[in-house]
Short mmCIF file of C-alpha atoms and ligand atoms in Angstrom, two decimals:
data_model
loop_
_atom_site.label_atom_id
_atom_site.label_comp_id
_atom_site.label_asym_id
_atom_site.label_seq_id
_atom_site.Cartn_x
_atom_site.Cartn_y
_atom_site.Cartn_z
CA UNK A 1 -33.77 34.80 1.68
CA UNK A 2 -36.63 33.34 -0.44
CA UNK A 3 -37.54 31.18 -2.93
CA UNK A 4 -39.38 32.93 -5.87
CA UNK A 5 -42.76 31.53 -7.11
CA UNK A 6 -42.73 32.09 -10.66
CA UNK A 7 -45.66 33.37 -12.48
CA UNK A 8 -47.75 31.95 -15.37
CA UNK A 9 -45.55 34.04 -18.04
CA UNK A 10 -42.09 33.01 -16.00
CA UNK A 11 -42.89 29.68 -16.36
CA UNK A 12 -43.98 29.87 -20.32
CA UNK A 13 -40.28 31.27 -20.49
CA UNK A 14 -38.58 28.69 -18.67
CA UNK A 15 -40.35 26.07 -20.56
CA UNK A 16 -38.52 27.42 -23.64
CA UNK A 17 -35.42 27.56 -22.11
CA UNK A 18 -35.54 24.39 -21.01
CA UNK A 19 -36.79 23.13 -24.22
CA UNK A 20 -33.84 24.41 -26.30
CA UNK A 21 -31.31 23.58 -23.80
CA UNK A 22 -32.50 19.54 -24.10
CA UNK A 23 -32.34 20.25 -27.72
CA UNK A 24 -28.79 21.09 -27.91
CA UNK A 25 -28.31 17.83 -25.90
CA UNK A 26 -30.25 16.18 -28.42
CA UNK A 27 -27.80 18.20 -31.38
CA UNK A 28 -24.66 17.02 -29.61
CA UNK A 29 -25.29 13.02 -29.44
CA UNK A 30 -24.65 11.80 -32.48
CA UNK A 31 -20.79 13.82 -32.11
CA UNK A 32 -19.86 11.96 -28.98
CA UNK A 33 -17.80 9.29 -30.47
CA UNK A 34 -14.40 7.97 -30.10
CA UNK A 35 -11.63 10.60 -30.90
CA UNK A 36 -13.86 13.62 -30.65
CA UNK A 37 -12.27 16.27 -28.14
CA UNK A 38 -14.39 17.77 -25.85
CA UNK A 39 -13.38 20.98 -27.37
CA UNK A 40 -14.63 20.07 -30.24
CA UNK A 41 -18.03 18.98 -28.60
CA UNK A 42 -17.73 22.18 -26.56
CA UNK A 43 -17.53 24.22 -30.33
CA UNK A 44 -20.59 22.57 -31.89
CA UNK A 45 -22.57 23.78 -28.76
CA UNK A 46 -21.26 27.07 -28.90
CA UNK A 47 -22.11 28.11 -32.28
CA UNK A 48 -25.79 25.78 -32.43
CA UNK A 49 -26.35 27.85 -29.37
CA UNK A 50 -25.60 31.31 -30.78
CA UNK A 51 -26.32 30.82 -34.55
CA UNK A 52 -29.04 28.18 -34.90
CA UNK A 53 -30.75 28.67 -31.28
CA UNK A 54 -30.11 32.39 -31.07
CA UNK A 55 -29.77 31.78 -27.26
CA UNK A 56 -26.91 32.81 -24.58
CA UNK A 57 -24.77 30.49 -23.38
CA UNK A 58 -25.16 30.77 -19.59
CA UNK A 59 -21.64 28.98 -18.47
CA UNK A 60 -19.39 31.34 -20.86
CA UNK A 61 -17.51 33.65 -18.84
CA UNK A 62 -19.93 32.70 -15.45
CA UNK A 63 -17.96 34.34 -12.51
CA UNK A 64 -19.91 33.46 -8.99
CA UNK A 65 -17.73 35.74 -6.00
CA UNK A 66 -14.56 34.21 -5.63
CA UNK A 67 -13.84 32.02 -8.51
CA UNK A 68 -12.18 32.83 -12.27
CA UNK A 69 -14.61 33.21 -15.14
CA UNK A 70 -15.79 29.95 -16.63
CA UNK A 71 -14.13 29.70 -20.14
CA UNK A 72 -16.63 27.35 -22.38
CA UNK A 73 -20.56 26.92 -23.30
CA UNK A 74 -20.35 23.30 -21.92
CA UNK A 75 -19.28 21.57 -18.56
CA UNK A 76 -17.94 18.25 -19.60
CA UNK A 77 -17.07 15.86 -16.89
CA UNK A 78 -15.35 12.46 -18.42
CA UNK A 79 -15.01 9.48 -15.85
CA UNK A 80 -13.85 10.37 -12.64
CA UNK A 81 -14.59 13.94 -13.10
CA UNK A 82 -17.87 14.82 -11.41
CA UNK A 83 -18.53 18.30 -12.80
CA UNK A 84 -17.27 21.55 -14.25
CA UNK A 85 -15.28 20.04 -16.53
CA UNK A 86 -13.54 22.50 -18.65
CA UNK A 87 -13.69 21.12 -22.31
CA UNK A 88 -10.25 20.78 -24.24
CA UNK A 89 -7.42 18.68 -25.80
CA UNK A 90 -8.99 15.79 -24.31
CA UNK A 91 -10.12 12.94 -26.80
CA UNK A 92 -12.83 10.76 -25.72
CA UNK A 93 -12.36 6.87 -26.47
CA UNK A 94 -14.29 3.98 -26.43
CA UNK A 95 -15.79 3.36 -22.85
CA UNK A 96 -15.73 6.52 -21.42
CA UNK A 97 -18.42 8.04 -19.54
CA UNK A 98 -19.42 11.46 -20.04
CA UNK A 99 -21.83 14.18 -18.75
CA UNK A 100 -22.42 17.15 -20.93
CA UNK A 101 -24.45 19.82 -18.86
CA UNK A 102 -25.79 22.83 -20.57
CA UNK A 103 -26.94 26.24 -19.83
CA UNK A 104 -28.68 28.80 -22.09
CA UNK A 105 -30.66 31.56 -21.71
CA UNK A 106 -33.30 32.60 -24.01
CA UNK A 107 -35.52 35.48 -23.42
CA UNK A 108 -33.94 36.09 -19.92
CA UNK A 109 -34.53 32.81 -18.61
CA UNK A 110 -32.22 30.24 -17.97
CA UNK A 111 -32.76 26.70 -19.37
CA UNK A 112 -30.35 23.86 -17.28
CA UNK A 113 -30.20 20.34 -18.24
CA UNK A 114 -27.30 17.34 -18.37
CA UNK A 115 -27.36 13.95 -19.79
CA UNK A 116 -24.60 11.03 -19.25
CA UNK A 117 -22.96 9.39 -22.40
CA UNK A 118 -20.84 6.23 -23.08
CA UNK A 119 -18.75 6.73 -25.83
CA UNK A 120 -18.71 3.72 -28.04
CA UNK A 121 -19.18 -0.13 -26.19
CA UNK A 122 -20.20 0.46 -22.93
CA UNK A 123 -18.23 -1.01 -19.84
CA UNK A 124 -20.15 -2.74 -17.32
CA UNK A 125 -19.22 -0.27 -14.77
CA UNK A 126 -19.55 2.51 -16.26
CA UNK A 127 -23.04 1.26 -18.19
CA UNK A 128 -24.33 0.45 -14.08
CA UNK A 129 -23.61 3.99 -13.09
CA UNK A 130 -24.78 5.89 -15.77
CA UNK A 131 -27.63 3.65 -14.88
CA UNK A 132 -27.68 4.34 -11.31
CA UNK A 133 -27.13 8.08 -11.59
CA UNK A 134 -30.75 7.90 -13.70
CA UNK A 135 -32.71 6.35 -11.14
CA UNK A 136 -31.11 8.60 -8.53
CA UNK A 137 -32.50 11.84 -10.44
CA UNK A 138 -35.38 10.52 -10.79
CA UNK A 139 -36.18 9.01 -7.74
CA UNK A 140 -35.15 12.38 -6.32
CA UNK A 141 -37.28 13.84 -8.84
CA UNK A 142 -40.80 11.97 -8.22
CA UNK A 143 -40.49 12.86 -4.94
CA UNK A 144 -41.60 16.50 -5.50
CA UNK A 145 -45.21 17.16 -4.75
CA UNK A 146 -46.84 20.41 -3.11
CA UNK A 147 -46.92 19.83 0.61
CA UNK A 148 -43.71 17.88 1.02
CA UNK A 149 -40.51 19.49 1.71
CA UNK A 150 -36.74 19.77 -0.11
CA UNK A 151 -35.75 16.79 2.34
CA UNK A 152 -38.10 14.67 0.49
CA UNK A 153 -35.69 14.67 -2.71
CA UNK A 154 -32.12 14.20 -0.61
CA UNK A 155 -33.89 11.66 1.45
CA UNK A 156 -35.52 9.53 -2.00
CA UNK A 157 -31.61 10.40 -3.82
CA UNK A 158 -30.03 8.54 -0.91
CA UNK A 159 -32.57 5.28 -0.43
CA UNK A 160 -31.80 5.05 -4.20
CA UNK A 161 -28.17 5.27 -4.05
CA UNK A 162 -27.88 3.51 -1.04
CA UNK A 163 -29.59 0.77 -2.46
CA UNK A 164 -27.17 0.46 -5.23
CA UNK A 165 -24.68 1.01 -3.06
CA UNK A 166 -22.91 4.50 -4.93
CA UNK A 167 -22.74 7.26 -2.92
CA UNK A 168 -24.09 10.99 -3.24
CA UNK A 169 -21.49 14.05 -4.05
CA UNK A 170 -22.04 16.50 -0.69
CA UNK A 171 -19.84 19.19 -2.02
CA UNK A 172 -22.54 20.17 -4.87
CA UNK A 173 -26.40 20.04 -5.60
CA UNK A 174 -29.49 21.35 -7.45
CA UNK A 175 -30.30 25.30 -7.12
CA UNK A 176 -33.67 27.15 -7.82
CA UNK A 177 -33.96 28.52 -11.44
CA UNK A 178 -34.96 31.38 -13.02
CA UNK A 179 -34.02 34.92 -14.59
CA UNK A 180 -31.43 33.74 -12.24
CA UNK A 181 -28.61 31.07 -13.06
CA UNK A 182 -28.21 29.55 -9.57
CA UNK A 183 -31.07 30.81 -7.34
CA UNK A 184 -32.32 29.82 -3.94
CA UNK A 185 -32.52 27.13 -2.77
CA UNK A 186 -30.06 24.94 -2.55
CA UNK A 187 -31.25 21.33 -3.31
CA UNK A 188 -29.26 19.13 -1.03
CA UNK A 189 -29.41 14.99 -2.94
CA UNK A 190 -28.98 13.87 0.70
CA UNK A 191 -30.95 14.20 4.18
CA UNK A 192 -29.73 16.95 6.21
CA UNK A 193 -31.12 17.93 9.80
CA UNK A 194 -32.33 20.95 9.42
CA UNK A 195 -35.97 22.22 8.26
CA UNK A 196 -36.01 22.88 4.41
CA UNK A 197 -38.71 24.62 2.79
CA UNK A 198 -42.29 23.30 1.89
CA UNK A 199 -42.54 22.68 -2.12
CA UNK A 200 -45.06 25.21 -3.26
CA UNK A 201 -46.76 25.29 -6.99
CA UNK A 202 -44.48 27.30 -9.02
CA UNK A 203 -41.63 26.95 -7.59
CA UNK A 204 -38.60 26.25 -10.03
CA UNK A 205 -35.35 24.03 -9.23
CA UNK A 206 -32.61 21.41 -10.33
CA UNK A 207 -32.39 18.07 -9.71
CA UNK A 208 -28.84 17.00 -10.69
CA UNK A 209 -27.36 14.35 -8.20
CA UNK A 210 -23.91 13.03 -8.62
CA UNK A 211 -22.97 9.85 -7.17
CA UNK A 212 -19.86 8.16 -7.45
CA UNK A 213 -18.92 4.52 -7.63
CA UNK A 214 -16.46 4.92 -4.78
CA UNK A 215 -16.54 7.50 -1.76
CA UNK A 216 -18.70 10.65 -2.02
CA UNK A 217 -15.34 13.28 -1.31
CA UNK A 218 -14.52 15.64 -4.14
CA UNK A 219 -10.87 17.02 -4.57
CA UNK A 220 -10.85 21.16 -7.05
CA UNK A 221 -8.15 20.76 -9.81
CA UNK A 222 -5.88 23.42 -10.06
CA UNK A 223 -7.73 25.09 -12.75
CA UNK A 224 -10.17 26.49 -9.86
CA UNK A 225 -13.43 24.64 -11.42
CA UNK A 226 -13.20 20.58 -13.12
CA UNK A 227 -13.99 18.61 -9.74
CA UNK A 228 -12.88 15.29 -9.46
CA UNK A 229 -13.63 12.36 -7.15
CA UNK A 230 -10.91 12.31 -4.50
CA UNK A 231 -10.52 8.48 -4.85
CA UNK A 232 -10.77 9.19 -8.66
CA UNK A 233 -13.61 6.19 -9.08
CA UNK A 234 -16.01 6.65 -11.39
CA UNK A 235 -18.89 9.40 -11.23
CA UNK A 236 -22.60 10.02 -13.29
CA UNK A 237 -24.80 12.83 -13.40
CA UNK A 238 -27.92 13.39 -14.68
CA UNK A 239 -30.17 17.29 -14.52
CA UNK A 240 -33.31 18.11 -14.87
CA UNK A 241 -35.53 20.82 -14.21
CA UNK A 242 -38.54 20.53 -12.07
CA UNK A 243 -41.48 22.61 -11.57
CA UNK A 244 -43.82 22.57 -8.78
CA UNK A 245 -47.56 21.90 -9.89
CA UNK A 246 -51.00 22.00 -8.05
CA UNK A 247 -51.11 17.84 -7.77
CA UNK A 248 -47.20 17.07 -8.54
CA UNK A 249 -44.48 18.20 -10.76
CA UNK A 250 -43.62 18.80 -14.57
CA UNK A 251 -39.86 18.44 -16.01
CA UNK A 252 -39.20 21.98 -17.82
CA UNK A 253 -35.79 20.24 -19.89
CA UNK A 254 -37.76 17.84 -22.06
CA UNK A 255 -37.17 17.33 -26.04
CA UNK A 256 -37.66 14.63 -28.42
CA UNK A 257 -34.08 13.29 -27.11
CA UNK A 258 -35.08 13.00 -23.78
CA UNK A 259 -34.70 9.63 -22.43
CA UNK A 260 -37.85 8.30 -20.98
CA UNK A 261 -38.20 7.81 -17.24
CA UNK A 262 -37.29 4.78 -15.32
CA UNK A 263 -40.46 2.32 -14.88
CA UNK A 264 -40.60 3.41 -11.16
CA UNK A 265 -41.58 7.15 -11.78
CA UNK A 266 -45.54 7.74 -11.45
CA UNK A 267 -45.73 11.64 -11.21
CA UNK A 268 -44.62 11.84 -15.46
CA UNK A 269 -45.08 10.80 -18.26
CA UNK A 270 -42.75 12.02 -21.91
CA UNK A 271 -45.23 13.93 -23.81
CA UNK A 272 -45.48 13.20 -27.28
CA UNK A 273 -43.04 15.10 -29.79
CA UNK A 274 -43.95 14.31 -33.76
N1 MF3 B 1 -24.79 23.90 -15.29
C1 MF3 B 1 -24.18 23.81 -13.99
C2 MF3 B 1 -25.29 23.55 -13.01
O1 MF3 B 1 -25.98 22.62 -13.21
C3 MF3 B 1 -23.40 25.03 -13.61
C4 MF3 B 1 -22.17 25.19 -14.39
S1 MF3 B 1 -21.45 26.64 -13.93
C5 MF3 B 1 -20.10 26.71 -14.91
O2 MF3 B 1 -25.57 24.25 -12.10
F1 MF3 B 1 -19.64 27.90 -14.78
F2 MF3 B 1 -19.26 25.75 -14.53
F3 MF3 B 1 -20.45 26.49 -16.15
CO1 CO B 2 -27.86 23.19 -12.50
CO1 CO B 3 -26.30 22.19 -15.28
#
């Protein structure tokens, strides 16, 4: 029981991972369109992965205790699916909203990063909570500083949401990162009342909140892994990965394609990518 403060060289390799992880993001957006399948989607980032990246997809036959092994490269979660979707038959059409989540590894370290789409002309809804699921990430996100604790980010996730009155998914949350997929801790993107852990430099986790336009309960499908909203409204997600630094944090999942932060966030700024 304890979270792992990465070293210099672990955090080089993460960097990487998370670099070429938000660059198969980047490789997938011009494909989400109307009438792709998410199969389809789900193929392209299968063989960029393996052939172009040269990196492991993560999700591909994942088996955590308990569950069946996951069957694709991609999660892809359409509308009122939060996450885990399994990608398939499904064509996307105009209006949809859609999170693609990604996982590879590349020298042994895992690289774990999702972006929300809107497949052709936006609806309003579905424009205000992809919108909404942004700020919540990253008002989660710019919480993070040495000295504070894990509450911080469920605490600044739920002011947000709150605010914009969507709620937070309970059932799933952010995990520490590493040679590990889903390490400890696990990042709750709402207060709880117990003590969580102090943020320390070096230490490596998700932020990936999921809120939902309606209530915050989440029904399994039968497939054992897509998770919907039991009300079936409308849900966003957004992931990054954060690492703990002496004054702050640094995102690990950045590329050229990463969107730039909201005008709240102080703690980061995009670096430069010509
Ligand atoms: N990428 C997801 C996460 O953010 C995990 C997906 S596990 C899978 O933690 F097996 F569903 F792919
Ligand atoms: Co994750
Ligand atoms: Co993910």
């Amino acid at each position: 029981m304890s979270i792992k403060i990465k070293t210099a060289e672990d955090i080089a390799g993460l960097r990487i991972a998370g670099r070429k992880a938000s660059e198969l993001l980047d490789y997938l957006t011009p494909f989400v369109k109307p009438g792709v399948t998410t199969g389809e989607l789900d193929k392209l980032a299968h063989d960029y992965t393996v052939n172009v990246q040269k990196a492991i997809p993560a999700c591909l036959g994942y088996c955590p205790p308990g569950m069946t092994p996951y069957p694709a490269t991609t999660c892809i979660s359409v509308n009122h699916v939060v996450c885990h979707g399994i990608p398939g038959e499904k064509k996307l059409k105009a209006g949809d909203i859609v999170n693609i989540d990604v996982t590879s590894i590349v020298d042994g370290y895992h690289g774990d990063t999702s972006r929300m789409f809107i497949v052709g002309k936006p609806t309003i809804a579905g424009q205000r909570l992809v919108d909404i699921a942004f700020g919540t990430m990253w008002a989660g996100i710019d919480a993070v500083r040495p000295g504070g604790t894990f509450n911080d980010i469920g605490k600044a996730c739920q002011a947000y949401a709150d605010k914009h009155g969507v709620s937070v998914v309970r059932d799933y949350g952010g995990h520490g990162i590493g040679k590990g997929f889903h390490e400890e801790p696990h990042v709750h993107h709402f207060p709880i009342n117990h003590p969580t852990p102090v943020f320390e430099p070096g230490m490596v986790f998700t932020i990936e909140p999921m809120v939902n336009a309606g209530r915050y309960h989440t029904s399994m499908m039968k497939d054992g892994w897509t998770v919907v909203t039991k009300d079936r409204s409308l849900s966003a997600q957004w992931e990054h990965m954060v690492l703990v630094t002496e004054t702050g944090y640094d995102i690990l999942t950045v590329s050229a394609g990463t969107p730039e932060p909201p005008e709240f966030v102080t703690g980061w700024k995009k670096p430069s990518f010509e």
